[in-house]
XYZ file of C-alpha atoms in Angstrom:
373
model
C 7.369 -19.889 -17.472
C 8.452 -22.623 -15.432
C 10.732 -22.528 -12.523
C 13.239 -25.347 -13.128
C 17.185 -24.415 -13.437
C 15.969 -20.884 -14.251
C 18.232 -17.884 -12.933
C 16.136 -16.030 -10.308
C 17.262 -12.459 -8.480
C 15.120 -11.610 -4.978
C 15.176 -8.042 -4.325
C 14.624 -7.082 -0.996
C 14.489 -3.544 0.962
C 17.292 -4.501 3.686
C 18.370 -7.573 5.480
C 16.109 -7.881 7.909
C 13.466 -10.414 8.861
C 10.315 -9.933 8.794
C 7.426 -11.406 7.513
C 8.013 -10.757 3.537
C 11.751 -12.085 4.204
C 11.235 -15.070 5.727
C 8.668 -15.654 2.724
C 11.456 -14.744 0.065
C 14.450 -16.785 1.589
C 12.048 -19.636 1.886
C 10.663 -19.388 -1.662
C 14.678 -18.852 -2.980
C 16.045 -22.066 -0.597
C 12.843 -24.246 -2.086
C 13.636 -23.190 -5.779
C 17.300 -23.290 -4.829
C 17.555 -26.574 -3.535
C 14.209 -28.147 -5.034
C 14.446 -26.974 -8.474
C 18.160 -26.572 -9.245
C 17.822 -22.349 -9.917
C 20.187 -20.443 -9.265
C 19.540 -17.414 -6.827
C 20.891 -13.663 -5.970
C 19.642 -11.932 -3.468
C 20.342 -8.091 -3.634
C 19.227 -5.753 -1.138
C 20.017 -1.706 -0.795
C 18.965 -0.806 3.014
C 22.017 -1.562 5.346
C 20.437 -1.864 8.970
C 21.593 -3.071 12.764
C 18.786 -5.977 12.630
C 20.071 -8.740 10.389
C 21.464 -11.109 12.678
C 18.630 -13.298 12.234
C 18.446 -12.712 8.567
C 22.164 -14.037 8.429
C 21.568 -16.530 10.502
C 18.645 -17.520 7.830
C 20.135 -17.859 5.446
C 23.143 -20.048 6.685
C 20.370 -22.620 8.010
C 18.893 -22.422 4.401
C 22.015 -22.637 2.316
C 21.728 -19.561 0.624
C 24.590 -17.315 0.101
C 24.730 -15.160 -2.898
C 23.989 -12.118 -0.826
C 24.765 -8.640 -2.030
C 24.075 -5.181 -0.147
C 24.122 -1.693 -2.743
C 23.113 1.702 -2.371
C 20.313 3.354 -2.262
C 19.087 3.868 -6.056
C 16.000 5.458 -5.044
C 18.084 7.713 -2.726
C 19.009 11.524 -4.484
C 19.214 15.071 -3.108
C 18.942 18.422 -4.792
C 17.578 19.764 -7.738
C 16.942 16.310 -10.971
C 16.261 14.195 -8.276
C 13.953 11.746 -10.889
C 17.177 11.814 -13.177
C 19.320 11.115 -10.712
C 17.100 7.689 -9.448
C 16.568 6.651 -12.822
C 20.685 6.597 -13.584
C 21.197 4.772 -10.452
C 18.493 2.194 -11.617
C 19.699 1.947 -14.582
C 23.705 1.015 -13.340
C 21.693 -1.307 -10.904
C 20.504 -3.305 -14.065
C 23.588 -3.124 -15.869
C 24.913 -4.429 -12.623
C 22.516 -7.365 -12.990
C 23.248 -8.393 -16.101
C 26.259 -10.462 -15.111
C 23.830 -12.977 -13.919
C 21.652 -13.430 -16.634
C 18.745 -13.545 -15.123
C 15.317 -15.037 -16.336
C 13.148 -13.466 -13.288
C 13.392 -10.493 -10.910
C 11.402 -10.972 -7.555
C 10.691 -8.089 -5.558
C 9.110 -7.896 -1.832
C 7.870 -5.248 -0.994
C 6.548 -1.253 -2.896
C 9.742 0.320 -2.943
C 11.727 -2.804 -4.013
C 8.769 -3.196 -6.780
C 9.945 0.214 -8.241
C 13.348 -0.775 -8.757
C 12.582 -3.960 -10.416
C 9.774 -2.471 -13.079
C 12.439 -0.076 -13.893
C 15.510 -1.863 -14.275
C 14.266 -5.806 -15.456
C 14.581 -4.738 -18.917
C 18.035 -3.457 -18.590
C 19.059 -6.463 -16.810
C 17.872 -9.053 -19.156
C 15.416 -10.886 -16.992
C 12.141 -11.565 -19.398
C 9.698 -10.538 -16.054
C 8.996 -8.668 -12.803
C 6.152 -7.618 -11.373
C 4.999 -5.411 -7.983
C 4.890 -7.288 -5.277
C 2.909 -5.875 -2.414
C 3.184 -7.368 1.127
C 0.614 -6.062 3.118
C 1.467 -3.007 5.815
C 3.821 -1.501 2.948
C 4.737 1.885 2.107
C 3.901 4.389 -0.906
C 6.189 6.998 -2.064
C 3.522 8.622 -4.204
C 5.851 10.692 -6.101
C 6.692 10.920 -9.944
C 9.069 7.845 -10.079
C 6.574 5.494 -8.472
C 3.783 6.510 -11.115
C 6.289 5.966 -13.724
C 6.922 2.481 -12.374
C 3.102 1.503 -12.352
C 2.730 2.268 -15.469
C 5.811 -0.105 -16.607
C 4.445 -2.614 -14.206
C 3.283 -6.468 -16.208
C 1.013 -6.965 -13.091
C 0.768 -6.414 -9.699
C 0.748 -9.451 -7.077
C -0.679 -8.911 -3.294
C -0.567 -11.770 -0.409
C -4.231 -10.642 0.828
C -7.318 -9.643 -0.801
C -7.293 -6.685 0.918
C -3.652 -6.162 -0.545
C -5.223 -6.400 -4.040
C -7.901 -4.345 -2.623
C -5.474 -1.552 -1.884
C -3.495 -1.413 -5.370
C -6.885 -1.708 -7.147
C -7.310 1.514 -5.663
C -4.691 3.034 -5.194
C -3.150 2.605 -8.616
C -6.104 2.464 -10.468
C -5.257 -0.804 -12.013
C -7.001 -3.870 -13.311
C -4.205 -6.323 -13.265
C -4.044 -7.555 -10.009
C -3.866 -11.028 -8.357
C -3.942 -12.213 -5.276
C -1.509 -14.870 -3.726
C -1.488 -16.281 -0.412
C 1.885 -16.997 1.450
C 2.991 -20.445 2.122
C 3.640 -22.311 5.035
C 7.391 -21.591 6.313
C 6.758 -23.605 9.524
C 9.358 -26.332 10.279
C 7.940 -27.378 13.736
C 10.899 -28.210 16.506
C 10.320 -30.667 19.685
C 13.331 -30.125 21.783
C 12.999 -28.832 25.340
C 15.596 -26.930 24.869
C 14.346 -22.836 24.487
C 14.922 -19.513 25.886
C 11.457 -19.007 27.950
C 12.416 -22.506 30.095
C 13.780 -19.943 32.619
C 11.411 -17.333 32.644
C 9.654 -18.425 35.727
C 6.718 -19.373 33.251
C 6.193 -23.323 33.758
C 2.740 -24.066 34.712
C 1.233 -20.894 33.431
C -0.596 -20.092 30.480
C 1.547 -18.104 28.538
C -0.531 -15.755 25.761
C 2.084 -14.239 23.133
C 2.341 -12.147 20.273
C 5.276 -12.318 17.624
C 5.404 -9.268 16.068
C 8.318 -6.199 15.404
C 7.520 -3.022 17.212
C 5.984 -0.945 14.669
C 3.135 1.680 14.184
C 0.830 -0.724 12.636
C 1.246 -3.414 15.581
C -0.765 -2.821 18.840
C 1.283 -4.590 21.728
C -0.051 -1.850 23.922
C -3.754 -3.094 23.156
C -3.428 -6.535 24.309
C -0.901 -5.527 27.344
C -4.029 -3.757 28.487
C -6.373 -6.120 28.092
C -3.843 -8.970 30.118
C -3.118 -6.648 32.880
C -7.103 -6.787 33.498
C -7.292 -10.705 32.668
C -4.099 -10.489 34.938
C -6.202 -9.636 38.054
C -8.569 -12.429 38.053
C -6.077 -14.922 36.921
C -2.783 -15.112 38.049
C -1.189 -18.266 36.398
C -0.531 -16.408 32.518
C 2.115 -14.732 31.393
C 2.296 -12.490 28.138
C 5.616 -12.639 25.974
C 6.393 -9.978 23.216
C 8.660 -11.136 20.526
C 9.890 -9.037 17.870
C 12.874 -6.296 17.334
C 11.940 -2.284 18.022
C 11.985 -1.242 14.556
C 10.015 1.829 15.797
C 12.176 2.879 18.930
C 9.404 5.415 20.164
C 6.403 2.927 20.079
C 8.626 0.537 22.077
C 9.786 2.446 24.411
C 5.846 3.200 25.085
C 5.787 -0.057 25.530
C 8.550 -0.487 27.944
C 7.173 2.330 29.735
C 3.796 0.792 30.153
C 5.124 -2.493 32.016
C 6.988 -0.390 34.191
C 4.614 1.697 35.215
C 1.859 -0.560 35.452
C 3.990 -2.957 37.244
C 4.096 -5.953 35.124
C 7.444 -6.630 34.473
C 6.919 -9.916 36.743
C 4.853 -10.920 34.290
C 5.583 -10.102 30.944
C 9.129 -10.304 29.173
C 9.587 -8.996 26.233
C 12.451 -10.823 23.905
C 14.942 -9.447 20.810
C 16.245 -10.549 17.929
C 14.763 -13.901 18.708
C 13.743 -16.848 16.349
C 10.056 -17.525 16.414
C 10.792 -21.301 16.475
C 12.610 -20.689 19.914
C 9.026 -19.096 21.387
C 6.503 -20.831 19.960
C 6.709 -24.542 21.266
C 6.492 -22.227 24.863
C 2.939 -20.708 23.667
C -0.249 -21.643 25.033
C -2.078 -18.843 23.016
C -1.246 -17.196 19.778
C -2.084 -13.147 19.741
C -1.756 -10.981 17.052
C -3.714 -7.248 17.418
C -3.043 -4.831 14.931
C -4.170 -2.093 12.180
C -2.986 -3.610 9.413
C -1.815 -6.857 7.801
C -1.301 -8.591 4.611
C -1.151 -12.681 5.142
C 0.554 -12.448 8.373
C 3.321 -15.025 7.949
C 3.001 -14.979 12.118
C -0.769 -16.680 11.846
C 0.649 -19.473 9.776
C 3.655 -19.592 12.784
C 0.858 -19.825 15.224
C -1.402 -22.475 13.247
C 2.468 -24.433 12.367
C 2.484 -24.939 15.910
C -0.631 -25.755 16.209
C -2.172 -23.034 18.794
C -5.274 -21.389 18.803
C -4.930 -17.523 18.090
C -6.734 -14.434 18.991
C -6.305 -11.788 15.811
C -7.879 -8.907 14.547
C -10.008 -9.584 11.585
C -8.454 -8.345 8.152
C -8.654 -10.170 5.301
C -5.434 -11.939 4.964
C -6.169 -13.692 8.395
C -9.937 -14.681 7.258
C -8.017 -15.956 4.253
C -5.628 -18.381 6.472
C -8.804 -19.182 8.937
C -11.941 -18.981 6.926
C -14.557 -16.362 7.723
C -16.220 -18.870 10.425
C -13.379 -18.733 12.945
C -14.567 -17.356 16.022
C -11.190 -16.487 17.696
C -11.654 -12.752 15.520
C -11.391 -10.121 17.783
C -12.416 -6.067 17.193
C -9.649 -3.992 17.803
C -11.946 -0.945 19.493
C -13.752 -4.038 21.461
C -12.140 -4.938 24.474
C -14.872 -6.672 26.150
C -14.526 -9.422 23.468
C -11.165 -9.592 23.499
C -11.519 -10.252 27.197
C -13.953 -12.740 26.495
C -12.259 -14.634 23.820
C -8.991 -14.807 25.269
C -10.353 -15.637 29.092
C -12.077 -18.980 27.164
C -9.193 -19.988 25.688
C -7.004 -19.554 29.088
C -9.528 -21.476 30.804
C -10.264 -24.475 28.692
C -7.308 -26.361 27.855
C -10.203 -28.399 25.350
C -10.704 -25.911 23.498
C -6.908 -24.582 23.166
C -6.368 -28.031 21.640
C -9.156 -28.377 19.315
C -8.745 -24.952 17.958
C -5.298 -25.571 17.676
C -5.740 -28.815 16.135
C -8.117 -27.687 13.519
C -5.704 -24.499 12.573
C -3.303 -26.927 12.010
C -4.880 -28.837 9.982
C -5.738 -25.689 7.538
C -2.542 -24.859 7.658
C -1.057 -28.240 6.502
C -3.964 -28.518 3.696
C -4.116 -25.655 1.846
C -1.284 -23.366 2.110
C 2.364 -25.638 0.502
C 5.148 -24.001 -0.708
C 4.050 -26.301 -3.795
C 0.761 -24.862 -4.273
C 2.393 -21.562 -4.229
C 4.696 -22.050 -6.299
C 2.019 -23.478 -8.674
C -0.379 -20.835 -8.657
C 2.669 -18.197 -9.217
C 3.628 -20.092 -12.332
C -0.383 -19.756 -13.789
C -0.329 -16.016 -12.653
C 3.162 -15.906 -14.739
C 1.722 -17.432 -17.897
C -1.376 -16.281 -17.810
């Protein structure tokens, strides 16, 4: 298969963005624009966090957007019947558009396509696994892997995690591609934060269980009392409302409002030319799209150490921090605050990696091997 003038549906959990969003609405502008397809995006999770998503999607043209229920949504007693006839009117549904590929992000948008490609027309779909994702592991999900063609993951540890968890031998792995379009304006939202002159650490990342703000808001508030020219910003929307309230609670108590601000439904574009330091602490991760962000803009970054970062950094970077070791994420981070060198030449070489090996190109051309293969 080849992806020139074909007809091409995204499915997508809701309309929010996040990492695997940004990804998809990239990937469909590129073939949109690029290669003359023609692209639907369907989603089936209404939410209060899509302003950016919109926003998106103006700035990359694309506007065959469509929001329906729930088909993996049922109550009472046949609820497997009752998903499977609302899959099934989702692919009839489809088939007005003729499509040649389905492309789902994430698990439970993976379900819906392996069930309902068929129906639609479209001639492939696969499971699509993004990283910190989320299992149903009831009877409709089994049914789907076994109707899956193959599985595709954006780490190693992703494939890692099907491979096991599904029991399956069809699995690939392939990375994410550069979404970066680097701005130079003076022109941003931290300008009046009381910031200029400091060395300002941040970490771009939604408020969710698997990300650890906490973690490195601990480990500044100790950096904090030796140094007092940084400043920590927190980007990202509180998809969890109880882990970021924690956090909220935590500044306030440990008096650090003065020095950390915390920003909402904010473009990443409109932070990171402000960054000094690129931080990303958490349990989990697929290919975080926010490392590429961070190398786009050429910063050096402190991250924990899963395999979709090694993947973007190589297993020699020495920025890799422990999660459970604070006395090297003290260390690492107080370096990097102190020698504006290194900052650049860490930044420089990320860059570099970034611009090298990871084109929306490349993945488009390794996606069209896995395809035919």
């Amino acid at each position: 298969m080849i992806f020139q003038n074909k007809k091409i549906i995204f499915l997508l959990k809701s309309f929010t963005l996040g990492g695997a969003e940004k990804q998809a609405l990239n990937f469909a502008a590129y073939l949109q624009n690029e290669l003359n397809c023609s692209i639907f995006i369907y989603s089936y999770i209404k939410t209060n966090e899509s302003k950016l998503f919109y926003e998106e999607c103006e700035k990359l043209g694309l506007n065959n957007l469509r929001l329906e229920k729930n088909p993996l949504s049922a109550s009472g007693n046949f609820k497997y019947i009752k998903r499977r006839i609302k899959i099934f009117l989702l692919g009839i549904k489809l088939r007005k558009h003729n499509p040649d590929i389905i492309i789902p992000y994430l698990n439970p948008p993976s379900i819906i396509a392996v069930l309902c490609y068929k129906i639609s027309g479209a001639k492939i779909t696969f499971w699509h696994h993004r990283g910190a994702d989320y299992y149903r592991g009831d009877y409709i999900e089994k049914i789907a892997v076994k109707k899956t063609p193959f599985f595709l993951a954006n780490s190693i540890e992703g494939k890692k995690e099907l491979e096991s968890k599904f029991k399956i031998k069809k699995g690939y792995f392939l990375p994410n591609f550069s979404t970066v379009n680097k701005i130079n304006t003076n022109n941003f939202l931290l300008k009046n934060k009381g910031i200029k002159g400091k060395v300002v650490l941040g970490m771009i990342a939604h408020f969710r269980e698997e990300k650890l703000q906490i973690i490195l808001i601990e480990v500044f508030s100790k950096l904090l009392q030796k140094n007092k020219n940084i400043h920590l910003v927190l980007v990202g929307d509180a998809l969890d409302k109880k882990k970021f309230n924690e956090v909220k609670k935590y500044i306030f108590i440990n008096n650090l409002k003065d020095s950390i601000t915390i920003l909402h439904n904010t473009k990443a574009e409109d932070v990171l030319p402000c960054l000094d330091i690129g931080v990303l602490i958490s349990l989990k991760e697929g290919m975080p799209n926010t490392v590429m962000e961070y190398m786009g803009y050429s910063l050096p970054i402190v991250v924990t150490k899963h395999d979709g970062c090694v993947s973007l950094l190589g297993s020699n970077y020495k920025y890799f921090i422990d999660n459970k070791n604070e006395v090297d994420q003290l260390n690492k981070l107080e370096k990097l605050i102190l020698e504006e060198k290194e900052r650049k030449k860490i930044g420089e070489q990320n860059y570099m990696s970034l611009q090298n090996n990871f084109t929306i190109e490349k993945y488009i051309n390794r996606l069209t091997v896995i395809l035919n293969s």
